[in-house]
Amino acid sequence: MAQVKPKKNGAVEKKLIGMADVVISAAQRAKDPTFAIPIRALSNVSFNPRKGLIEMGEKKQARSFFNVGMAKKFMQTMLVADALSELQRADLTTSLREIYYRTKHTIQDSHENTFDTQDESDPIIEDLEVSLVALREELHVRAENSGSIVGPVVFGDDGDRVDCARLGKGGYSVPSIVEPEYLEIRRCTADFLLLVEKGTQWNRLSEDKFWRRYNCVLLTGNGQPPRGVRRLARRLHEEYRLPVYVLVDNDPWGYYIYSVVKQGSINLAFESQRMAIPKAKFIGLSSADPEAYELPRNVGIKLNDKDITRAKELLNYRWFQKPAWQEEIKRMLANGLKFELDALANKDFQYLTKKYLPRKLKEKDWLD
Amino acid sequence: MATKISPPSSRFSGTPSQPDATDSEQASPRKNPLLVDKAAPRVTAVEMGARQREISVSEFFTKNRHLLGFDNPRKALLTCVKEAVDNSLDACEEAGILPDVTVKLETVANGQTPMSPSQATRFRITVTDNGPGIVRQQVPRIFAKLLYGSKFHRMRMSRGQQGIGISAAGMYGQLTTGKPVKVISRTGPRATAHYFEVQIDTKKNEPLVHEDKQIEWTQPQGTEVAIEVEGRYQKGRTSVDEWLEQTSIANPHVRLVYHTPEGETKEYPRTHHELPPSPKEIKPHPYGIEFGVLLKMLQDTKSHTVSSFMASDFCRVSPALAEEICKAAKVSPDARPRAVKPHLAETLYQTIQTTKIMAPPTNCISPIGEKAILSGLYKQIKGEFYTAVSRPPAVYRGNPFVIEAGLAFGKGPEESTRPQQAAMPLAEGEDHGHETELARVIRYANRVPLLFQQSACSTFKAVLNTTWRNYGMAQSRGALPAGPMVIFVHMASVWVPFTSESKEAIADYDEIQKEITLALREAGRRLGIFLRRKERAAGEFRRRNIFALYIEEVVEACNRLKGGTLPTEHLKEQLHKIASSRTGGLKTDEALGKTGVGPEGLPHSIIVTTEGIEGEAEVAQTPTAPVVSRQVAHTERHAETTAPVKPVRAPKIRPASGEAKPPSASKAKVVQQDLFVGNVSPGRKAALPKARRTRTTGIRKGK
C-alpha cells in the first residue's frame, strides 16, 4: 500500500521529535510532561462570516502524563508520534488503521493493550494534526479512497496521465491525498463542478453522460465527502475557477454535508482554510422541490426524532442564519418529510439527468 | 393415567387448605354436566342423581397429579425425593436430632437390560434418615393415606404443611410402576426394626398393607423409604442434584449423602453443629382467619362462652380483650358459642378485624439465622463476598413470618486472579465476559428450595424490583442484576402462602414483598460497601501501577523518536521519581493494605481473598474420622435423652381430627423450647434474631 513520495521535508519530523524533548526536559526539571492540545469541539469553533469559514478557537486542553485519567492517552500519543516519525524517516504513507495496528501491542508484564480499538488511535492522530499544525497528508496518513470523479479533467498521478473523460462510466477513484506533490491537475476545461452526495446518483449522471452535455465535472464522496474529495473540489474551484454545486438528499444530514463542503466541519475546523469552498451552492434537493417538481407525498419519508433534533441544531448554527436557509429548514420541518435523491426516479429513471438538473441550472435555482 | 375429563382444578388451587371429602362431593355435580350434555340430550334429575357420588381425595389427585408436582417424569422424580427428604428433616428436627440423611437414586431395569441413567425411565428412590422412627401402627397411614399427618392442624413452622407429600409420592409410584412403597423404621436401638410394603386404595383413600415383618437393620434408629417410580434423570436447574445442593445451603446443620444414579457419591457435610431452635406451636391469630373459619371454630370449640372461646382459641386475645370485642360487637360474652347466630357472628368477625390486637408471637418460627446462612453459602458456593440478613419477624394476614436474605458474590479468589496470571492480551472486540452472566436467585420456603415458577414468586419479583445499580451492580431494566452473584431468599412462616398446591412459588402479599425488599436492600448495601472498597483498593493499585507500566512505553517511544540515542535508564529513573512523589508513596501502601478491605462495618459477612478468609465463617470440615464419631456421639446423646420422654415420632402421627394430643410429645417439645427459644419475649420484634446472635458459637477461622 505504501507509495514512494518524491519530496523531502524534515519540518514535520522535527516537530515529532520535539515531543520527545518535552518529555525529556520535563523529567530533568522533575515536572509533569504536558502537551497543550487545541480542543476540537463546537465550543472551540467560530464562524467567520467575512471569510465564510468555520475557524478554530484558541482553547487548549492539557494532556499530562502523571494524571491517572490522562496517563494512558499520553502514552498513546507518544506511541503514535513515534509511528508517525517512523513514516517520515522511511518516507511511506499509511492508513489510520495501519497506524493502529503498528502501535498496538501488549504492555510489558501486563495483559493490557496499548490500544484496544482503532477508536482510540484515530482521535490521537487528529490531536497531533492540530497541535503540531501539520496536515494529515504531511503526516503521511491517508484516508480511504472513497470518491469518484468523471469529466473533462486530466490529472497526472505518479507520472501517469489520467484523462477523466476517457474512463468510461466508472471514472477515476479519488486518492486520499491530492496535494499538488501527489496529484497534478494538468488540464481542466469544465464549466462547473457538481458534487453529488450519493454514489448511486453519481452513477446515474455518469451513465447518462450528463457531464458531457453540460461540460462539467462530476464528483462524489459517497456520503460525507472524505478529505481527498473535499480538497480536490477546492483545488478545482481555486485553480480552475469552477463554480461548485452540491447535490444532496433533502434531509438534515444532506444540509450538513453541504455546510461541511462550504464552511468546513467542526471537528476539523483547523483545515477549513484549505478545504472549505465558501462559494459553493446548494442545488438540491431543496424542501421546496417536491412541490415545484410535483413529487408525490408518498415518496417522502417521515422525519424521525433524530432528524428533527438534528434539523433544530442546524437552525442554531451560525452559518445557517441566512433567511433563505432558515426558511429552507423550517419548511422541511413543517412538511415533516425528507426526500432522497433516488425518489426522483418515481417520475422517470432519467428524471434527474433530463429534467431536474437542467431546469435547476436554467432557473439558477440554488441556495447560497 | 386417564385424564380425559379432568374436573376444574381452580376450586382446589383456590382453597388448598380444605380439600376434604365433603367438599369434593358438593363440587361433583357441577363437574359432570359438560359430559352429560354431550352424551345424551335429556336426562332426568333422578338419573343424574344416580350418577352423583363421592370422590375420594386419592382419586382426585390421581387425575390431577400436576397439582402436587408430578406433571412430568423429570419433575416427578424430584418431587418424590423432595417429599421424602422434607419428611425426614422435619422428623429429625422435631425430635431434636441433627439430621443425617442419605438419598440414593438407582435406575431400575424395566424388563430389558438396564439403561444408562440419562436414558432410564424407572428409578428407585431410597431415603434413609437417623430420625426418631415411626411407631408400627402409624406407618401404613403415613405412607399410604393422603391428607394424613401431624402438620396441617398446627400453626407451627415445618417443611411439610398438609400431609399429602409422601403418600402422593407413593401413589405416583404405585400408578406408574405398580410397586408398593417399602418402609423400614426403627424407633430406637432397643426396638426392633419393622419392614413394610404398603399401597394406597385410591377409592377409599385407605392404606393396603402387603407386607409387615420384623427385620434386622444396621441403623440403630431412623426410617428408610424406598419408592419405585417412573421418572427421568437429567441434570440442570430443576434437577434432583440441584435441589439437594440448595437444600444443603439452607440447612447447614444437615449432613446429606447423595448416591447419584451414575454411581457417584456426593457428600454435603454438616457445617453448623447446632439444631435450629424448635419452633413453638401457636394458635391462630384473629386477623388471619376467614369468616367461614370463625363459624367452624365457634361450632368446634370446647369453651362454654364466647368470651372464653375468644381468649382460649386465639392467640393474643386476653380475657379482657375478648370481653371488649364482645361488647363492641353487641354479642353477649356469656353466650354459648354454638348458639351465636350467623349474622351476629358476622358482626363479631367485623369487630375483630377493626379491633387493635397485638401481632402474633413469633417464636413459632425458627429462621435459619445469619450465621448458618453464611456457613451454608460459604460451603456450597465459591465467591469473594458473602453476607446474610435476617429480618425481624413480621405478619401477613395474621401469620407471622421472617424473611432472610443472603448474597454470595464473585468467582472466588483463585478465579478472579487467573486472568492476570494467564496474561493473555485481548483481541479487538474480545472481553473477559464477566458481566454478561446474570445473577442467580435461590429461593426457599421454610428451608425447602423452590426450583419452579421462579418468575411467579414474590421473592423473584422483589429481586427484580431492587435497584442493584445503587450497590454497584449492573442491571438492565426489568432484569436480574448482571454479575457473578447468587441471591438467597428464605421465607420462614407457620403458613407460607404458596401460589399452588405443588409449593413452587410464594404468593405476592404486600407485607411479604416489603420484607423481602428490605432484606435484599440491606444485603445489597453491604455488597455495595464491599465493592466500593474493592474498587478503591484496585484503583489505588492501578494508579500506582499505571505509571510504572506506561513509563516503559513512553521512554521507549522517546528513545525511538530520538533515534535510539537516549540514556533510557536515566530517563526512566527520573520519571519514576516523579511518579512516586505524585502518588503519595506510603499513603497508598496503607490503602492497599488489608485494613482497607476488612469486613469492618459489614456485619454477618465473609470476605475471601487469596490470603485467607475474613469474617465469621464456619468452615466446612472435611469429614474425617473424628468428626464423624463426634456426630454419632451427638445423635446418640439425643437419642438417649429423648428416648424415655418420647419414644415415638408422635406429633407426626396425630390423628387428622386433632382431638387427642399425645401428652408425651408436647412435653418433649416444651423441653426443646426451653433449650432454644425459651426466654425470647415474643412481642418485641427484634428480640428473636438478637437472641440467636448472642447464642451461636461457631468455629471461627480468619484474621
PDB file of C-alpha atoms in Angstrom, chain A residues 210-326:
ATOM      1  CA  PHE A 210     -24.580  14.389 -18.083  1.00  0.00           C
ATOM      2  CA  TRP A 211     -21.080  15.831 -17.737  1.00  0.00           C
ATOM      3  CA  ARG A 212     -20.573  15.767 -21.485  1.00  0.00           C
ATOM      4  CA  ARG A 213     -23.764  17.630 -22.299  1.00  0.00           C
ATOM      5  CA  TYR A 214     -23.293  20.284 -19.616  1.00  0.00           C
ATOM      6  CA  ASN A 215     -19.489  20.285 -19.699  1.00  0.00           C
ATOM      7  CA  CYS A 216     -18.971  19.735 -16.022  1.00  0.00           C
ATOM      8  CA  VAL A 217     -17.007  17.600 -13.580  1.00  0.00           C
ATOM      9  CA  LEU A 218     -18.972  15.063 -11.576  1.00  0.00           C
ATOM     10  CA  LEU A 219     -17.596  14.285  -8.151  1.00  0.00           C
ATOM     11  CA  THR A 220     -18.951  12.124  -5.341  1.00  0.00           C
ATOM     12  CA  GLY A 221     -17.757  11.303  -1.867  1.00  0.00           C
ATOM     13  CA  ASN A 222     -20.262   8.545  -1.103  1.00  0.00           C
ATOM     14  CA  GLY A 223     -21.955  10.265   1.799  1.00  0.00           C
ATOM     15  CA  GLN A 224     -19.949  12.711   3.864  1.00  0.00           C
ATOM     16  CA  PRO A 225     -17.114  13.505   1.410  1.00  0.00           C
ATOM     17  CA  PRO A 226     -13.666  12.495   2.669  1.00  0.00           C
ATOM     18  CA  ARG A 227     -10.793  14.929   2.788  1.00  0.00           C
ATOM     19  CA  GLY A 228      -9.408  13.925  -0.608  1.00  0.00           C
ATOM     20  CA  VAL A 229     -12.694  14.695  -2.338  1.00  0.00           C
ATOM     21  CA  ARG A 230     -13.177  17.981  -0.500  1.00  0.00           C
ATOM     22  CA  ARG A 231      -9.611  19.037  -1.152  1.00  0.00           C
ATOM     23  CA  LEU A 232      -9.840  18.130  -4.834  1.00  0.00           C
ATOM     24  CA  ALA A 233     -13.060  20.114  -5.199  1.00  0.00           C
ATOM     25  CA  ARG A 234     -11.372  23.021  -3.523  1.00  0.00           C
ATOM     26  CA  ARG A 235      -8.368  22.809  -5.832  1.00  0.00           C
ATOM     27  CA  LEU A 236     -10.526  22.684  -8.972  1.00  0.00           C
ATOM     28  CA  HIS A 237     -12.549  25.589  -7.596  1.00  0.00           C
ATOM     29  CA  GLU A 238      -9.464  27.601  -6.744  1.00  0.00           C
ATOM     30  CA  GLU A 239      -7.125  26.722  -9.589  1.00  0.00           C
ATOM     31  CA  TYR A 240      -9.646  26.496 -12.426  1.00  0.00           C
ATOM     32  CA  ARG A 241     -12.336  28.838 -11.087  1.00  0.00           C
ATOM     33  CA  LEU A 242     -15.006  26.161 -11.316  1.00  0.00           C
ATOM     34  CA  PRO A 243     -18.237  27.063  -9.544  1.00  0.00           C
ATOM     35  CA  VAL A 244     -19.199  24.237  -7.183  1.00  0.00           C
ATOM     36  CA  TYR A 245     -22.749  22.947  -6.843  1.00  0.00           C
ATOM     37  CA  VAL A 246     -23.737  20.450  -4.211  1.00  0.00           C
ATOM     38  CA  LEU A 247     -26.480  17.889  -4.785  1.00  0.00           C
ATOM     39  CA  VAL A 248     -27.616  16.085  -1.644  1.00  0.00           C
ATOM     40  CA  ASP A 249     -30.666  14.368  -0.176  1.00  0.00           C
ATOM     41  CA  ASN A 250     -33.272  16.618   1.335  1.00  0.00           C
ATOM     42  CA  ASP A 251     -32.662  15.846   4.991  1.00  0.00           C
ATOM     43  CA  PRO A 252     -30.658  17.416   7.858  1.00  0.00           C
ATOM     44  CA  TRP A 253     -27.659  15.244   7.026  1.00  0.00           C
ATOM     45  CA  GLY A 254     -27.695  16.453   3.440  1.00  0.00           C
ATOM     46  CA  TYR A 255     -27.742  20.051   4.634  1.00  0.00           C
ATOM     47  CA  TYR A 256     -24.818  19.343   6.907  1.00  0.00           C
ATOM     48  CA  ILE A 257     -22.801  17.738   4.094  1.00  0.00           C
ATOM     49  CA  TYR A 258     -23.334  20.897   2.098  1.00  0.00           C
ATOM     50  CA  SER A 259     -22.263  23.031   5.040  1.00  0.00           C
ATOM     51  CA  VAL A 260     -19.110  20.966   5.557  1.00  0.00           C
ATOM     52  CA  VAL A 261     -18.165  21.420   1.910  1.00  0.00           C
ATOM     53  CA  LYS A 262     -18.892  25.116   2.143  1.00  0.00           C
ATOM     54  CA  GLN A 263     -17.611  26.189   5.553  1.00  0.00           C
ATOM     55  CA  GLY A 264     -15.716  23.230   6.940  1.00  0.00           C
ATOM     56  CA  SER A 265     -16.502  20.794   9.739  1.00  0.00           C
ATOM     57  CA  ILE A 266     -16.449  21.367  13.467  1.00  0.00           C
ATOM     58  CA  ASN A 267     -14.076  18.501  14.160  1.00  0.00           C
ATOM     59  CA  LEU A 268     -11.566  19.516  11.519  1.00  0.00           C
ATOM     60  CA  ALA A 269     -12.122  23.260  11.740  1.00  0.00           C
ATOM     61  CA  PHE A 270      -8.372  23.803  11.548  1.00  0.00           C
ATOM     62  CA  GLU A 271      -8.398  22.507   7.994  1.00  0.00           C
ATOM     63  CA  SER A 272     -11.256  24.700   6.822  1.00  0.00           C
ATOM     64  CA  GLN A 273      -8.991  27.203   5.209  1.00  0.00           C
ATOM     65  CA  ARG A 274      -7.656  24.700   2.716  1.00  0.00           C
ATOM     66  CA  MET A 275     -10.754  22.520   2.367  1.00  0.00           C
ATOM     67  CA  ALA A 276     -13.779  24.772   2.544  1.00  0.00           C
ATOM     68  CA  ILE A 277     -15.360  26.280  -0.559  1.00  0.00           C
ATOM     69  CA  PRO A 278     -17.276  29.290   0.747  1.00  0.00           C
ATOM     70  CA  LYS A 279     -18.773  29.962  -2.647  1.00  0.00           C
ATOM     71  CA  ALA A 280     -20.300  26.524  -3.049  1.00  0.00           C
ATOM     72  CA  LYS A 281     -24.006  26.486  -3.865  1.00  0.00           C
ATOM     73  CA  PHE A 282     -26.737  24.171  -2.709  1.00  0.00           C
ATOM     74  CA  ILE A 283     -28.533  22.998  -5.813  1.00  0.00           C
ATOM     75  CA  GLY A 284     -30.872  20.436  -4.287  1.00  0.00           C
ATOM     76  CA  LEU A 285     -32.762  18.605  -3.109  1.00  0.00           C
ATOM     77  CA  SER A 286     -34.493  21.577  -1.560  1.00  0.00           C
ATOM     78  CA  SER A 287     -37.524  21.263   0.632  1.00  0.00           C
ATOM     79  CA  ALA A 288     -39.290  23.408  -1.950  1.00  0.00           C
ATOM     80  CA  ASP A 289     -38.570  20.916  -4.741  1.00  0.00           C
ATOM     81  CA  PRO A 290     -41.223  18.306  -4.004  1.00  0.00           C
ATOM     82  CA  GLU A 291     -43.815  20.951  -4.677  1.00  0.00           C
ATOM     83  CA  ALA A 292     -42.035  22.599  -7.572  1.00  0.00           C
ATOM     84  CA  TYR A 293     -41.324  19.288  -9.285  1.00  0.00           C
ATOM     85  CA  GLU A 294     -44.590  17.683  -8.250  1.00  0.00           C
ATOM     86  CA  LEU A 295     -43.114  14.837  -6.317  1.00  0.00           C
ATOM     87  CA  PRO A 296     -45.969  12.903  -4.698  1.00  0.00           C
ATOM     88  CA  ARG A 297     -46.064  12.987  -0.936  1.00  0.00           C
ATOM     89  CA  ASN A 298     -45.867   9.208  -0.766  1.00  0.00           C
ATOM     90  CA  VAL A 299     -42.260   9.115  -1.949  1.00  0.00           C
ATOM     91  CA  GLY A 300     -41.242  11.151   1.087  1.00  0.00           C
ATOM     92  CA  ILE A 301     -40.087   9.653   4.367  1.00  0.00           C
ATOM     93  CA  LYS A 302     -41.400  10.852   7.681  1.00  0.00           C
ATOM     94  CA  LEU A 303     -38.791  12.750   9.702  1.00  0.00           C
ATOM     95  CA  ASN A 304     -37.826  10.729  12.759  1.00  0.00           C
ATOM     96  CA  ASP A 305     -36.960  12.182  16.151  1.00  0.00           C
ATOM     97  CA  LYS A 306     -33.258  12.192  15.364  1.00  0.00           C
ATOM     98  CA  ASP A 307     -33.840  14.076  12.124  1.00  0.00           C
ATOM     99  CA  ILE A 308     -35.944  16.670  13.891  1.00  0.00           C
ATOM    100  CA  THR A 309     -33.375  17.168  16.658  1.00  0.00           C
ATOM    101  CA  ARG A 310     -30.597  17.491  14.111  1.00  0.00           C
ATOM    102  CA  ALA A 311     -32.577  19.952  11.999  1.00  0.00           C
ATOM    103  CA  LYS A 312     -33.170  22.109  15.052  1.00  0.00           C
ATOM    104  CA  GLU A 313     -29.463  22.045  15.812  1.00  0.00           C
ATOM    105  CA  LEU A 314     -28.735  23.197  12.285  1.00  0.00           C
ATOM    106  CA  LEU A 315     -31.171  26.088  12.716  1.00  0.00           C
ATOM    107  CA  ASN A 316     -28.960  27.330  15.532  1.00  0.00           C
ATOM    108  CA  TYR A 317     -25.625  27.080  13.734  1.00  0.00           C
ATOM    109  CA  ARG A 318     -24.266  30.488  12.962  1.00  0.00           C
ATOM    110  CA  TRP A 319     -23.584  29.542   9.351  1.00  0.00           C
ATOM    111  CA  PHE A 320     -27.215  28.641   8.722  1.00  0.00           C
ATOM    112  CA  GLN A 321     -28.566  32.004   9.784  1.00  0.00           C
ATOM    113  CA  LYS A 322     -29.314  33.362   6.282  1.00  0.00           C
ATOM    114  CA  PRO A 323     -33.094  33.891   5.937  1.00  0.00           C
ATOM    115  CA  ALA A 324     -33.246  31.612   2.899  1.00  0.00           C
ATOM    116  CA  TRP A 325     -31.690  28.803   4.881  1.00  0.00           C
ATOM    117  CA  GLN A 326     -33.885  29.305   7.908  1.00  0.00           C
TER     118      GLN A 326
END
